Amino acid sequence: MTELADLEARARAAGRPAGEEGLVVCENLVRVYRTDEVEVQALQGLDLVVTEGECVALVGASGSGKSTLLSILSGLDLPTAGRARVAGHDLLAMGRRERLGYRRSTVGFVWQQTGRNLLPYLTALENVALPMTYARVPRRARRERAAELLDVLGVAYCRDRRPGELSGGEQQRVAVAVATANAPRVLLADEPTGELDTAGGEEVFAALRRANEQLGATVVVVTHDPLVSGQVRRTVRIRDGRTATETLREQDGTGEEFTVLDRAGRLQLPGEYVERYGLRGRVRLTAERDHVGVWPDAPADDADPPGTSG
Ligand code: ADP
Ligand code: MG
């Protein structure tokens, strides 16, 4: 067994069981920012479950709470209320020591700003080896694993270069290696392709997928890029600090749309459906044996432009 595979196997064995409910579980998560007189509700009762092994894209308009959620999951920020558990850690109740260990080895993080992920005076290999120092991995093993990670992520040829000598896409792929150095259960990335061109973005996504498939990390990636959601199986859309809709894509390219029902029974329909079926204001519900139907209140008349029938 290679050093890399061995580390991964140990990391997974040590972490089990994470509970049957999911590796990442957020329930009714609230984060309120208070600045002087103003109060911003960045998260307003968000629900999210991510199962171990998944690769999930998180999308949503600017200001919808995506970065707030990722900061909480990374252990950097504390929610105001609700429940958040990751790999058996209660993020609302962690003490200082547990939080430190959590941030070092349970989660890995990739930021949007390429300059924020790597130390400029270290080579790619040294950058990847650095987090393992904190985990007390012996020097030789650190260098071996760092080299293996760079290889798996397609940037072995960058090992002796400093960040200034790398393209944005190469820097972000090295950043994925840094984030996975201590074999985290969860890899979080906040718009990691935001500063890159299309080709660079695709390479970084390929690296995230390898981190998921070959290194065994559960991946949650925030993205603005509509192309990206096509590359993952599950896309979760956050709207106004809550999860609104989910899309599950099957291997054959077909997709299934889901929406999240909150505690009060509210749900949000995908905008595309609202438009396609001409749903406006009051809609008609029908209770069927095994499902609920949603109908426009008045049957749409194709001959009439919208808004002229009432
Ligand atoms: P996204 O990443 O989806 O663009 P954010 O999570 O960054 O959204 O922000 C969600 C909301 O919270 C926004 O209205 C933003 O202005 C506000 N917000 C984020 N961080 C802070 C902060 N540190 N102080 C005050 N308001 C904040
Ligand atoms: Mg953001």
Coordinates of N, CA, C and O in Angstrom, one line a residue, residues 197-288:
D197 N -9.5 31.8 -16.1 CA -10.2 31.7 -17.4 C -10.8 30.3 -17.5 O -10.6 29.5 -16.6
T198 N -11.5 30.1 -18.6 CA -12.3 28.8 -18.7 C -11.4 27.6 -18.6 O -11.7 26.6 -17.8
A199 N -10.2 27.6 -19.3 CA -9.4 26.4 -19.3 C -8.8 26.2 -17.9 O -8.8 25.1 -17.4
G200 N -8.4 27.3 -17.2 CA -7.8 27.2 -15.9 C -8.9 26.7 -14.9 O -8.6 25.8 -14.1
G201 N -10.1 27.1 -15.1 CA -11.2 26.7 -14.2 C -11.5 25.2 -14.4 O -11.7 24.5 -13.4
E202 N -11.5 24.8 -15.6 CA -11.7 23.3 -15.9 C -10.7 22.4 -15.2 O -11.0 21.4 -14.7
E203 N -9.4 22.9 -15.3 CA -8.3 22.1 -14.7 C -8.5 22.1 -13.1 O -8.3 21.0 -12.5
V204 N -8.9 23.2 -12.6 CA -9.1 23.2 -11.1 C -10.3 22.3 -10.8 O -10.2 21.5 -9.8
F205 N -11.3 22.3 -11.6 CA -12.4 21.4 -11.3 C -12.0 19.9 -11.4 O -12.5 19.1 -10.6
A206 N -11.2 19.6 -12.4 CA -10.7 18.2 -12.5 C -9.9 17.9 -11.3 O -10.1 16.7 -10.8
A207 N -9.2 18.8 -10.7 CA -8.4 18.5 -9.5 C -9.3 18.3 -8.3 O -9.1 17.4 -7.5
L208 N -10.4 19.1 -8.2 CA -11.4 18.9 -7.1 C -12.1 17.5 -7.3 O -12.3 16.8 -6.3
R209 N -12.4 17.1 -8.5 CA -13.0 15.8 -8.7 C -12.0 14.7 -8.3 O -12.4 13.7 -7.8
R210 N -10.7 14.9 -8.6 CA -9.8 13.8 -8.2 C -9.7 13.8 -6.7 O -9.5 12.7 -6.1
A211 N -9.7 14.9 -6.1 CA -9.6 15.0 -4.6 C -10.8 14.2 -4.1 O -10.7 13.5 -3.1
N212 N -12.0 14.3 -4.8 CA -13.2 13.5 -4.4 C -13.1 12.1 -4.7 O -13.2 11.2 -3.8
E213 N -12.7 11.7 -5.9 CA -12.7 10.3 -6.3 C -11.5 9.5 -5.9 O -11.6 8.4 -5.5
Q214 N -10.4 10.1 -6.0 CA -9.1 9.4 -5.7 C -8.6 9.6 -4.3 O -8.0 8.7 -3.7
L215 N -8.8 10.7 -3.7 CA -8.3 11.0 -2.3 C -9.4 10.8 -1.3 O -9.2 10.9 -0.1
G216 N -10.7 10.6 -1.8 CA -11.7 10.2 -0.8 C -12.3 11.4 0.0 O -13.0 11.2 0.9
A217 N -12.0 12.6 -0.5 CA -12.6 13.8 0.3 C -14.0 14.1 -0.2 O -14.3 14.0 -1.4
T218 N -14.9 14.4 0.7 CA -16.2 14.9 0.4 C -16.0 16.4 0.0 O -15.4 17.1 0.8
V219 N -16.6 16.8 -1.1 CA -16.3 18.1 -1.6 C -17.5 19.0 -1.7 O -18.6 18.6 -2.1
V220 N -17.4 20.2 -1.1 CA -18.4 21.2 -1.2 C -17.8 22.4 -1.9 O -16.9 23.0 -1.3
V221 N -18.3 22.8 -3.1 CA -17.6 23.8 -3.8 C -18.6 24.9 -4.2 O -19.7 24.6 -4.8
V222 N -18.3 26.1 -3.8 CA -19.2 27.3 -4.2 C -18.8 27.8 -5.5 O -17.6 27.9 -5.8
T223 N -19.7 28.0 -6.4 CA -19.3 28.5 -7.7 C -20.4 29.4 -8.3 O -21.6 29.3 -8.1
H224 N -19.9 30.3 -9.2 CA -20.8 31.2 -9.9 C -21.0 30.6 -11.3 O -21.9 31.0 -12.0
D225 N -20.1 29.7 -11.6 CA -20.0 29.2 -13.0 C -21.1 28.2 -13.4 O -21.1 27.1 -12.8
P226 N -22.0 28.5 -14.3 CA -23.0 27.6 -14.6 C -22.4 26.3 -15.3 O -23.1 25.2 -15.2
L227 N -21.3 26.4 -15.9 CA -20.6 25.2 -16.5 C -20.3 24.2 -15.4 O -20.4 23.0 -15.6
V228 N -19.9 24.7 -14.2 CA -19.5 23.8 -13.2 C -20.5 22.9 -12.7 O -20.3 21.7 -12.4
S229 N -21.7 23.5 -12.5 CA -22.8 22.7 -12.0 C -23.1 21.5 -12.9 O -23.6 20.5 -12.4
G230 N -22.7 21.6 -14.2 CA -22.8 20.5 -15.1 C -21.8 19.4 -14.8 O -21.9 18.3 -15.3
Q231 N -20.8 19.7 -14.0 CA -19.7 18.8 -13.8 C -19.9 18.0 -12.5 O -19.1 17.1 -12.3
V232 N -20.8 18.3 -11.7 CA -21.0 17.6 -10.5 C -22.4 17.0 -10.5 O -23.3 17.4 -11.3
R233 N -22.6 16.0 -9.6 CA -23.9 15.2 -9.7 C -25.0 16.0 -9.0 O -26.1 16.0 -9.4
R234 N -24.6 16.8 -7.9 CA -25.6 17.4 -7.2 C -25.3 18.9 -7.0 O -24.2 19.3 -6.7
T235 N -26.3 19.7 -7.3 CA -26.2 21.2 -7.2 C -27.2 21.7 -6.2 O -28.4 21.4 -6.4
V236 N -26.8 22.4 -5.2 CA -27.7 23.0 -4.2 C -27.7 24.5 -4.4 O -26.7 25.1 -4.5
R237 N -28.9 25.1 -4.6 CA -29.0 26.5 -4.8 C -29.5 27.2 -3.5 O -30.5 26.8 -2.9
I238 N -28.7 28.1 -3.0 CA -29.0 28.9 -1.8 C -29.7 30.2 -2.3 O -29.2 30.8 -3.2
R239 N -30.8 30.5 -1.6 CA -31.5 31.7 -1.9 C -31.8 32.4 -0.6 O -32.4 31.8 0.3
D240 N -31.4 33.6 -0.4 CA -31.7 34.4 0.8 C -31.3 33.6 2.1 O -32.1 33.6 3.0
G241 N -30.2 33.0 2.0 CA -29.7 32.3 3.3 C -30.4 31.0 3.6 O -30.3 30.5 4.7
R242 N -31.2 30.4 2.6 CA -31.8 29.1 2.8 C -31.5 28.3 1.6 O -31.4 28.8 0.5
T243 N -31.6 27.0 1.7 CA -31.5 26.2 0.5 C -32.8 26.2 -0.2 O -33.8 26.0 0.5
A244 N -32.8 26.4 -1.4 CA -34.0 26.6 -2.2 C -34.3 25.3 -3.0 O -35.2 24.6 -2.8
T245 N -33.4 25.1 -4.0 CA -33.6 23.9 -4.9 C -32.4 23.1 -5.0 O -31.3 23.6 -4.8
E246 N -32.6 21.9 -5.4 CA -31.4 21.0 -5.7 C -31.6 20.3 -7.0 O -32.7 19.9 -7.4
T247 N -30.5 20.1 -7.7 CA -30.6 19.3 -9.0 C -29.7 18.1 -8.8 O -28.6 18.3 -8.4
L248 N -30.2 17.0 -9.2 CA -29.4 15.7 -9.2 C -29.3 15.3 -10.6 O -30.3 15.2 -11.3
R249 N -28.0 15.1 -11.0 CA -27.8 14.7 -12.4 C -27.4 13.3 -12.4 O -26.5 12.9 -11.6
E250 N -28.0 12.5 -13.3 CA -27.6 11.1 -13.4 C -26.5 10.9 -14.4 O -26.2 11.8 -15.2
Q251 N -25.9 9.8 -14.4 CA -24.8 9.5 -15.2 C -25.1 9.7 -16.7 O -24.3 10.1 -17.5
D252 N -26.4 9.4 -17.1 CA -26.8 9.4 -18.5 C -27.1 10.8 -18.9 O -27.5 11.1 -20.0
G253 N -26.9 11.8 -18.0 CA -27.1 13.2 -18.4 C -28.4 13.7 -18.1 O -28.6 15.0 -18.1
T254 N -29.4 12.9 -17.8 CA -30.7 13.4 -17.4 C -30.6 13.9 -16.0 O -29.7 13.6 -15.2
G255 N -31.5 14.8 -15.7 CA -31.5 15.4 -14.4 C -32.8 15.3 -13.6 O -33.8 15.2 -14.3
E256 N -32.8 15.4 -12.3 CA -34.0 15.4 -11.5 C -33.9 16.6 -10.6 O -32.8 16.9 -10.1
E257 N -35.0 17.3 -10.5 CA -35.0 18.6 -9.8 C -35.6 18.3 -8.4 O -36.6 17.6 -8.3
F258 N -35.0 18.8 -7.4 CA -35.5 18.7 -6.0 C -35.7 20.0 -5.4 O -35.0 21.0 -5.8
T259 N -36.6 20.1 -4.5 CA -36.6 21.4 -3.7 C -36.7 21.0 -2.2 O -37.1 19.8 -1.9
V260 N -36.3 21.8 -1.3 CA -36.3 21.5 0.1 C -37.5 22.1 0.8 O -37.8 23.2 0.6
L261 N -38.1 21.2 1.5 CA -39.3 21.6 2.2 C -38.9 22.1 3.6 O -38.2 21.3 4.3
D262 N -39.2 23.3 4.1 CA -38.8 23.7 5.4 C -39.8 23.2 6.4 O -40.8 22.5 6.1
R263 N -39.5 23.5 7.7 CA -40.3 23.0 8.8 C -41.7 23.4 8.7 O -42.6 22.7 9.2
A264 N -42.0 24.6 8.2 CA -43.3 25.1 8.1 C -44.0 24.6 6.9 O -45.2 25.0 6.6
G265 N -43.4 23.7 6.1 CA -44.0 23.2 4.9 C -43.9 24.0 3.7 O -44.5 23.8 2.6
R266 N -43.1 25.1 3.8 CA -42.9 26.0 2.6 C -41.9 25.3 1.7 O -40.9 24.7 2.1
L267 N -42.1 25.5 0.4 CA -41.1 25.1 -0.6 C -41.0 26.2 -1.7 O -41.9 27.0 -1.9
Q268 N -39.9 26.1 -2.4 CA -39.7 27.1 -3.5 C -39.6 26.3 -4.8 O -38.8 25.3 -4.9
L269 N -40.4 26.7 -5.8 CA -40.3 26.0 -7.1 C -39.2 26.6 -7.9 O -39.0 27.8 -7.8
P270 N -38.5 25.8 -8.7 CA -37.5 26.4 -9.6 C -38.1 27.4 -10.5 O -39.2 27.2 -11.0
G271 N -37.4 28.5 -10.7 CA -37.9 29.6 -11.6 C -38.3 29.1 -12.9 O -39.3 29.6 -13.5
E272 N -37.5 28.2 -13.4 CA -37.8 27.6 -14.8 C -39.2 27.0 -14.8 O -39.9 27.1 -15.8
Y273 N -39.6 26.3 -13.8 CA -40.9 25.6 -13.7 C -42.0 26.7 -13.6 O -43.1 26.6 -14.3
V274 N -41.7 27.7 -12.8 CA -42.7 28.8 -12.6 C -43.1 29.4 -13.9 O -44.2 29.6 -14.3
E275 N -42.0 29.6 -14.7 CA -42.2 30.2 -16.0 C -42.9 29.3 -17.0 O -43.8 29.6 -17.7
R276 N -42.3 28.1 -17.1 CA -42.8 27.1 -18.1 C -44.3 26.8 -17.9 O -45.1 26.7 -18.9
Y277 N -44.8 26.7 -16.6 CA -46.2 26.4 -16.4 C -47.1 27.6 -16.1 O -48.2 27.5 -15.8
G278 N -46.5 28.8 -16.3 CA -47.2 30.0 -16.1 C -47.8 30.1 -14.7 O -48.9 30.5 -14.5
L279 N -47.0 29.7 -13.6 CA -47.5 29.8 -12.3 C -47.3 31.2 -11.7 O -46.3 31.8 -11.8
R280 N -48.5 31.7 -11.2 CA -48.4 33.1 -10.7 C -49.4 33.2 -9.6 O -50.5 32.7 -9.7
G281 N -49.0 33.9 -8.5 CA -49.9 34.2 -7.4 C -50.5 32.9 -6.8 O -49.7 32.0 -6.4
R282 N -51.8 32.7 -6.9 CA -52.4 31.5 -6.3 C -52.2 30.4 -7.3 O -52.5 30.5 -8.5
V283 N -51.8 29.2 -6.8 CA -51.7 28.0 -7.6 C -52.7 26.9 -7.1 O -53.0 27.0 -5.9
R284 N -53.1 26.0 -7.9 CA -54.0 25.0 -7.5 C -53.2 23.7 -7.1 O -52.3 23.3 -7.8
L285 N -53.6 23.1 -6.0 CA -52.9 21.9 -5.6 C -53.9 20.7 -5.7 O -55.1 20.9 -5.5
T286 N -53.4 19.6 -6.2 CA -54.2 18.4 -6.2 C -53.5 17.3 -5.4 O -52.2 17.1 -5.5
A287 N -54.2 16.6 -4.5 CA -53.6 15.6 -3.7 C -53.8 14.3 -4.5 O -55.0 13.8 -4.7
E288 N -52.8 13.7 -4.9 CA -52.8 12.4 -5.6 C -52.5 11.3 -4.6 O -52.1 11.6 -3.5

